[in-house]
Amino acid sequence: MPIRSLGVGHRERIASHLLALDTRDRYLRFGYNAADRNILAYVDGLNFAKDDIFGIYNRKLELIAMAHLAYSVNPQFKSCAEFGVSVRPTARGRGYGARLFDRATMHASNEGVELLFVHALSENTAMLKIARKAGATVERDGSEAEAFLRLSPATLDSRVTEMLAEQMAQTDYQFKTQAKNFWDLLSGLQSVRQGIKDARHKSAA
């Protein structure tokens, strides 16, 4: 499934995605036992003008995987960014986390980022495995781990590749939106027809 960038209009779906995570998944994603209010505060605080959010939608327009690429607010570290990811349990084992990581690193490189950080719990082996596979250096400190990945400079190929990938994802999303609207309309019509049939049967009786 194509990966697309997410804007302010996707905030509600981002919240739904994160709220659907169970206690264990929330702990691994945020590093603590995040309650619903904590997740809603996180979503409300997302700055789409400063950071980049990427997501994967299924045919039902459910956000099944998302990544947050947060850029440093410190001018001394403006070439640094941090990566975080979450995938629904039902969508795991398909490589979505790794794909989102690749998409985010390519975008970060094109934006001039030189060093990408991944802060994770040491027990979050899935995330650390993705980082290591990409060539990141992982340092453990008790229950926490920090992965550092030095990114290659942007190239014409990386810029064109990202542009084409985003265009394809936007087209895919529009198609899924149209398909969902059509099936929702059809389902509504069928409900109306069934209601009319039931009313006729009651009148005949």
PDB file of C-alpha atoms in Angstrom:
ATOM      1  CA  MET A   1       0.000   0.000   0.000  1.00  0.00           C
ATOM      2  CA  PRO A   2       1.291   3.483  -0.847  1.00  0.00           C
ATOM      3  CA  ILE A   3       2.575   5.769   1.902  1.00  0.00           C
ATOM      4  CA  ARG A   4       1.268   9.321   1.891  1.00  0.00           C
ATOM      5  CA  SER A   5       1.979  12.434   3.904  1.00  0.00           C
ATOM      6  CA  LEU A   6      -0.741  13.407   6.376  1.00  0.00           C
ATOM      7  CA  GLY A   7      -2.025  16.896   7.034  1.00  0.00           C
ATOM      8  CA  VAL A   8      -4.303  18.604   9.550  1.00  0.00           C
ATOM      9  CA  GLY A   9      -7.349  17.019   7.952  1.00  0.00           C
ATOM     10  CA  HIS A  10      -6.134  13.586   9.071  1.00  0.00           C
ATOM     11  CA  ARG A  11      -5.881  14.470  12.765  1.00  0.00           C
ATOM     12  CA  GLU A  12      -9.081  12.608  13.685  1.00  0.00           C
ATOM     13  CA  ARG A  13      -7.945   9.422  11.938  1.00  0.00           C
ATOM     14  CA  ILE A  14      -4.529   9.681  13.605  1.00  0.00           C
ATOM     15  CA  ALA A  15      -6.275   9.849  16.977  1.00  0.00           C
ATOM     16  CA  SER A  16      -8.434   6.824  16.111  1.00  0.00           C
ATOM     17  CA  HIS A  17      -5.351   4.869  15.057  1.00  0.00           C
ATOM     18  CA  LEU A  18      -3.440   5.574  18.270  1.00  0.00           C
ATOM     19  CA  LEU A  19      -6.433   5.094  20.560  1.00  0.00           C
ATOM     20  CA  ALA A  20      -6.948   1.635  19.033  1.00  0.00           C
ATOM     21  CA  LEU A  21      -3.522   0.526  20.309  1.00  0.00           C
ATOM     22  CA  ASP A  22      -3.618  -1.656  23.400  1.00  0.00           C
ATOM     23  CA  THR A  23      -1.741  -0.934  26.629  1.00  0.00           C
ATOM     24  CA  ARG A  24       1.389  -2.818  25.558  1.00  0.00           C
ATOM     25  CA  ASP A  25       1.585  -1.100  22.160  1.00  0.00           C
ATOM     26  CA  ARG A  26       1.101   2.319  23.711  1.00  0.00           C
ATOM     27  CA  TYR A  27       3.901   1.590  26.152  1.00  0.00           C
ATOM     28  CA  LEU A  28       6.284   0.637  23.349  1.00  0.00           C
ATOM     29  CA  ARG A  29       5.279   3.597  21.143  1.00  0.00           C
ATOM     30  CA  PHE A  30       5.443   6.355  23.753  1.00  0.00           C
ATOM     31  CA  GLY A  31       7.740   4.832  26.369  1.00  0.00           C
ATOM     32  CA  TYR A  32       5.122   4.979  29.112  1.00  0.00           C
ATOM     33  CA  ASN A  33       1.582   3.760  29.800  1.00  0.00           C
ATOM     34  CA  ALA A  34      -0.196   6.423  27.783  1.00  0.00           C
ATOM     35  CA  ALA A  35      -3.856   6.899  28.731  1.00  0.00           C
ATOM     36  CA  ASP A  36      -6.456   8.115  26.242  1.00  0.00           C
ATOM     37  CA  ARG A  37      -6.057  11.700  27.487  1.00  0.00           C
ATOM     38  CA  ASN A  38      -2.286  11.519  26.900  1.00  0.00           C
ATOM     39  CA  ILE A  39      -2.788  10.306  23.336  1.00  0.00           C
ATOM     40  CA  LEU A  40      -5.387  12.987  22.602  1.00  0.00           C
ATOM     41  CA  ALA A  41      -3.024  15.634  23.967  1.00  0.00           C
ATOM     42  CA  TYR A  42      -0.247  14.265  21.744  1.00  0.00           C
ATOM     43  CA  VAL A  43      -2.486  14.357  18.664  1.00  0.00           C
ATOM     44  CA  ASP A  44      -3.742  17.865  19.462  1.00  0.00           C
ATOM     45  CA  GLY A  45      -0.128  18.980  19.781  1.00  0.00           C
ATOM     46  CA  LEU A  46       0.991  17.678  16.403  1.00  0.00           C
ATOM     47  CA  ASN A  47       2.492  20.528  14.403  1.00  0.00           C
ATOM     48  CA  PHE A  48       1.924  19.664  10.763  1.00  0.00           C
ATOM     49  CA  ALA A  49       3.689  22.833   9.654  1.00  0.00           C
ATOM     50  CA  LYS A  50       6.910  21.900  11.445  1.00  0.00           C
ATOM     51  CA  ASP A  51       6.990  18.104  11.462  1.00  0.00           C
ATOM     52  CA  ASP A  52       6.071  15.456   8.901  1.00  0.00           C
ATOM     53  CA  ILE A  53       3.535  12.673   9.422  1.00  0.00           C
ATOM     54  CA  PHE A  54       3.266   9.685   7.098  1.00  0.00           C
ATOM     55  CA  GLY A  55       0.585   7.039   6.975  1.00  0.00           C
ATOM     56  CA  ILE A  56      -0.740   3.934   5.282  1.00  0.00           C
ATOM     57  CA  TYR A  57      -4.481   3.558   4.721  1.00  0.00           C
ATOM     58  CA  ASN A  58      -6.368   0.374   3.907  1.00  0.00           C
ATOM     59  CA  ARG A  59      -9.336   0.152   1.550  1.00  0.00           C
ATOM     60  CA  LYS A  60     -11.731   1.150   4.347  1.00  0.00           C
ATOM     61  CA  LEU A  61      -9.734   4.365   4.840  1.00  0.00           C
ATOM     62  CA  GLU A  62      -8.530   3.127   8.213  1.00  0.00           C
ATOM     63  CA  LEU A  63      -5.099   4.396   9.170  1.00  0.00           C
ATOM     64  CA  ILE A  64      -3.291   1.113   9.848  1.00  0.00           C
ATOM     65  CA  ALA A  65       0.254   2.473  10.211  1.00  0.00           C
ATOM     66  CA  MET A  66       1.775   5.894  10.789  1.00  0.00           C
ATOM     67  CA  ALA A  67       5.116   7.537  11.415  1.00  0.00           C
ATOM     68  CA  HIS A  68       6.050  10.859  12.987  1.00  0.00           C
ATOM     69  CA  LEU A  69       9.195  12.608  11.809  1.00  0.00           C
ATOM     70  CA  ALA A  70       9.892  15.332  14.362  1.00  0.00           C
ATOM     71  CA  TYR A  71      12.503  17.972  13.568  1.00  0.00           C
ATOM     72  CA  SER A  72      14.697  19.542  16.217  1.00  0.00           C
ATOM     73  CA  VAL A  73      13.527  22.934  17.496  1.00  0.00           C
ATOM     74  CA  ASN A  74      17.044  23.757  18.697  1.00  0.00           C
ATOM     75  CA  PRO A  75      18.884  25.819  16.039  1.00  0.00           C
ATOM     76  CA  GLN A  76      22.138  24.097  17.032  1.00  0.00           C
ATOM     77  CA  PHE A  77      20.663  20.748  15.971  1.00  0.00           C
ATOM     78  CA  LYS A  78      18.551  21.824  13.004  1.00  0.00           C
ATOM     79  CA  SER A  79      20.018  18.999  10.922  1.00  0.00           C
ATOM     80  CA  CYS A  80      18.590  16.371  13.321  1.00  0.00           C
ATOM     81  CA  ALA A  81      15.207  14.645  13.468  1.00  0.00           C
ATOM     82  CA  GLU A  82      13.521  11.903  15.491  1.00  0.00           C
ATOM     83  CA  PHE A  83      11.445   9.018  14.146  1.00  0.00           C
ATOM     84  CA  GLY A  84       8.500   7.267  15.793  1.00  0.00           C
ATOM     85  CA  VAL A  85       6.156   4.646  14.336  1.00  0.00           C
ATOM     86  CA  SER A  86       3.068   2.610  15.186  1.00  0.00           C
ATOM     87  CA  VAL A  87       1.328  -0.229  13.328  1.00  0.00           C
ATOM     88  CA  ARG A  88      -2.010  -1.821  14.123  1.00  0.00           C
ATOM     89  CA  PRO A  89      -1.684  -5.399  15.383  1.00  0.00           C
ATOM     90  CA  THR A  90      -3.812  -6.706  12.501  1.00  0.00           C
ATOM     91  CA  ALA A  91      -1.445  -5.105   9.972  1.00  0.00           C
ATOM     92  CA  ARG A  92       1.845  -6.364  11.372  1.00  0.00           C
ATOM     93  CA  GLY A  93       4.192  -8.775   9.667  1.00  0.00           C
ATOM     94  CA  ARG A  94       3.853  -6.958   6.328  1.00  0.00           C
ATOM     95  CA  GLY A  95       6.881  -4.708   6.635  1.00  0.00           C
ATOM     96  CA  TYR A  96       4.900  -1.478   7.071  1.00  0.00           C
ATOM     97  CA  GLY A  97       7.152  -0.225   9.872  1.00  0.00           C
ATOM     98  CA  ALA A  98      10.267  -0.687   7.753  1.00  0.00           C
ATOM     99  CA  ARG A  99       8.617   0.949   4.740  1.00  0.00           C
ATOM    100  CA  LEU A 100       7.617   3.961   6.813  1.00  0.00           C
ATOM    101  CA  PHE A 101      11.156   4.193   8.139  1.00  0.00           C
ATOM    102  CA  ASP A 102      12.561   4.151   4.593  1.00  0.00           C
ATOM    103  CA  ARG A 103      10.060   6.796   3.488  1.00  0.00           C
ATOM    104  CA  ALA A 104      10.856   9.003   6.453  1.00  0.00           C
ATOM    105  CA  THR A 105      14.625   8.711   6.029  1.00  0.00           C
ATOM    106  CA  MET A 106      14.379   9.591   2.346  1.00  0.00           C
ATOM    107  CA  HIS A 107      12.230  12.622   3.118  1.00  0.00           C
ATOM    108  CA  ALA A 108      14.486  13.686   5.984  1.00  0.00           C
ATOM    109  CA  SER A 109      17.515  13.463   3.727  1.00  0.00           C
ATOM    110  CA  ASN A 110      15.758  15.562   1.085  1.00  0.00           C
ATOM    111  CA  GLU A 111      14.982  18.127   3.795  1.00  0.00           C
ATOM    112  CA  GLY A 112      18.648  18.419   4.748  1.00  0.00           C
ATOM    113  CA  VAL A 113      18.599  16.221   7.855  1.00  0.00           C
ATOM    114  CA  GLU A 114      21.967  14.629   8.527  1.00  0.00           C
ATOM    115  CA  LEU A 115      21.283  12.616  11.670  1.00  0.00           C
ATOM    116  CA  LEU A 116      18.124  10.635  12.471  1.00  0.00           C
ATOM    117  CA  PHE A 117      17.372   9.496  16.037  1.00  0.00           C
ATOM    118  CA  VAL A 118      15.146   6.691  17.223  1.00  0.00           C
ATOM    119  CA  HIS A 119      14.471   6.658  20.940  1.00  0.00           C
ATOM    120  CA  ALA A 120      12.917   3.363  22.010  1.00  0.00           C
ATOM    121  CA  LEU A 121      12.631   1.005  24.914  1.00  0.00           C
ATOM    122  CA  SER A 122      15.246  -1.753  24.823  1.00  0.00           C
ATOM    123  CA  GLU A 123      12.414  -4.296  24.651  1.00  0.00           C
ATOM    124  CA  ASN A 124      11.061  -2.718  21.461  1.00  0.00           C
ATOM    125  CA  THR A 125      13.040  -5.204  19.407  1.00  0.00           C
ATOM    126  CA  ALA A 126      10.981  -4.664  16.246  1.00  0.00           C
ATOM    127  CA  MET A 127      11.862  -0.964  16.056  1.00  0.00           C
ATOM    128  CA  LEU A 128      15.507  -1.501  16.931  1.00  0.00           C
ATOM    129  CA  LYS A 129      15.755  -4.241  14.303  1.00  0.00           C
ATOM    130  CA  ILE A 130      14.479  -1.828  11.646  1.00  0.00           C
ATOM    131  CA  ALA A 131      17.010   0.795  12.708  1.00  0.00           C
ATOM    132  CA  ARG A 132      19.915  -1.665  12.757  1.00  0.00           C
ATOM    133  CA  LYS A 133      18.996  -3.035   9.336  1.00  0.00           C
ATOM    134  CA  ALA A 134      19.169   0.507   7.965  1.00  0.00           C
ATOM    135  CA  GLY A 135      22.686   0.854   9.357  1.00  0.00           C
ATOM    136  CA  ALA A 136      21.955   2.728  12.563  1.00  0.00           C
ATOM    137  CA  THR A 137      24.180   2.553  15.625  1.00  0.00           C
ATOM    138  CA  VAL A 138      22.229   1.435  18.682  1.00  0.00           C
ATOM    139  CA  GLU A 139      23.302   2.318  22.218  1.00  0.00           C
ATOM    140  CA  ARG A 140      21.506   0.818  25.216  1.00  0.00           C
ATOM    141  CA  ASP A 141      21.160   2.434  28.617  1.00  0.00           C
ATOM    142  CA  GLY A 142      19.213   0.149  30.903  1.00  0.00           C
ATOM    143  CA  SER A 143      15.596  -0.116  29.800  1.00  0.00           C
ATOM    144  CA  GLU A 144      16.047   2.441  27.020  1.00  0.00           C
ATOM    145  CA  ALA A 145      17.928   2.512  23.742  1.00  0.00           C
ATOM    146  CA  GLU A 146      18.978   5.208  21.299  1.00  0.00           C
ATOM    147  CA  ALA A 147      19.598   4.575  17.617  1.00  0.00           C
ATOM    148  CA  PHE A 148      21.590   7.020  15.490  1.00  0.00           C
ATOM    149  CA  LEU A 149      21.489   6.911  11.707  1.00  0.00           C
ATOM    150  CA  ARG A 150      23.634   9.241   9.607  1.00  0.00           C
ATOM    151  CA  LEU A 151      21.778  10.038   6.395  1.00  0.00           C
ATOM    152  CA  SER A 152      23.255  10.432   2.946  1.00  0.00           C
ATOM    153  CA  PRO A 153      22.875  13.825   1.233  1.00  0.00           C
ATOM    154  CA  ALA A 154      19.882  14.308  -1.029  1.00  0.00           C
ATOM    155  CA  THR A 155      20.248  13.579  -4.726  1.00  0.00           C
ATOM    156  CA  LEU A 156      18.152  14.327  -7.782  1.00  0.00           C
ATOM    157  CA  ASP A 157      17.106  10.689  -7.800  1.00  0.00           C
ATOM    158  CA  SER A 158      15.953  10.757  -4.162  1.00  0.00           C
ATOM    159  CA  ARG A 159      13.951  13.932  -4.747  1.00  0.00           C
ATOM    160  CA  VAL A 160      12.253  12.596  -7.875  1.00  0.00           C
ATOM    161  CA  THR A 161      11.587   9.228  -6.226  1.00  0.00           C
ATOM    162  CA  GLU A 162       9.881  10.888  -3.272  1.00  0.00           C
ATOM    163  CA  MET A 163       7.823  13.174  -5.499  1.00  0.00           C
ATOM    164  CA  LEU A 164       6.555  10.242  -7.585  1.00  0.00           C
ATOM    165  CA  ALA A 165       5.839   8.168  -4.468  1.00  0.00           C
ATOM    166  CA  GLU A 166       3.780  10.993  -2.967  1.00  0.00           C
ATOM    167  CA  GLN A 167       1.819  11.521  -6.188  1.00  0.00           C
ATOM    168  CA  MET A 168       1.027   7.822  -6.366  1.00  0.00           C
ATOM    169  CA  ALA A 169      -0.069   7.791  -2.718  1.00  0.00           C
ATOM    170  CA  GLN A 170      -2.322  10.814  -3.213  1.00  0.00           C
ATOM    171  CA  THR A 171      -3.965   9.172  -6.223  1.00  0.00           C
ATOM    172  CA  ASP A 172      -4.420   5.927  -4.308  1.00  0.00           C
ATOM    173  CA  TYR A 173      -6.039   7.786  -1.408  1.00  0.00           C
ATOM    174  CA  GLN A 174      -8.448   9.596  -3.721  1.00  0.00           C
ATOM    175  CA  PHE A 175      -9.430   6.312  -5.339  1.00  0.00           C
ATOM    176  CA  LYS A 176     -10.036   4.682  -1.947  1.00  0.00           C
ATOM    177  CA  THR A 177     -12.107   7.690  -0.863  1.00  0.00           C
ATOM    178  CA  GLN A 178     -14.291   7.479  -3.964  1.00  0.00           C
ATOM    179  CA  ALA A 179     -14.703   3.718  -3.581  1.00  0.00           C
ATOM    180  CA  LYS A 180     -15.659   4.025   0.091  1.00  0.00           C
ATOM    181  CA  ASN A 181     -18.182   6.783  -0.657  1.00  0.00           C
ATOM    182  CA  PHE A 182     -19.730   4.637  -3.397  1.00  0.00           C
ATOM    183  CA  TRP A 183     -20.071   1.572  -1.178  1.00  0.00           C
ATOM    184  CA  ASP A 184     -21.435   3.670   1.692  1.00  0.00           C
ATOM    185  CA  LEU A 185     -24.043   5.117  -0.671  1.00  0.00           C
ATOM    186  CA  LEU A 186     -24.939   1.679  -2.014  1.00  0.00           C
ATOM    187  CA  SER A 187     -25.247   0.318   1.505  1.00  0.00           C
ATOM    188  CA  GLY A 188     -27.541   3.196   2.427  1.00  0.00           C
ATOM    189  CA  LEU A 189     -29.752   2.582  -0.593  1.00  0.00           C
ATOM    190  CA  GLN A 190     -30.002  -1.095   0.238  1.00  0.00           C
ATOM    191  CA  SER A 191     -31.041  -0.235   3.798  1.00  0.00           C
ATOM    192  CA  VAL A 192     -33.740   2.090   2.483  1.00  0.00           C
ATOM    193  CA  ARG A 193     -35.021  -0.572   0.075  1.00  0.00           C
ATOM    194  CA  GLN A 194     -35.093  -3.147   2.855  1.00  0.00           C
ATOM    195  CA  GLY A 195     -37.004  -0.714   5.045  1.00  0.00           C
ATOM    196  CA  ILE A 196     -39.587  -0.184   2.303  1.00  0.00           C
ATOM    197  CA  LYS A 197     -39.988  -3.950   1.839  1.00  0.00           C
ATOM    198  CA  ASP A 198     -40.447  -4.474   5.568  1.00  0.00           C
ATOM    199  CA  ALA A 199     -43.035  -1.691   5.707  1.00  0.00           C
ATOM    200  CA  ARG A 200     -44.958  -3.249   2.797  1.00  0.00           C
ATOM    201  CA  HIS A 201     -44.984  -6.651   4.488  1.00  0.00           C
ATOM    202  CA  LYS A 202     -46.326  -5.107   7.694  1.00  0.00           C
ATOM    203  CA  SER A 203     -49.046  -3.242   5.742  1.00  0.00           C
ATOM    204  CA  ALA A 204     -50.052  -6.428   3.888  1.00  0.00           C
ATOM    205  CA  ALA A 205     -50.282  -8.309   7.144  1.00  0.00           C
TER     206      ALA A 205
END
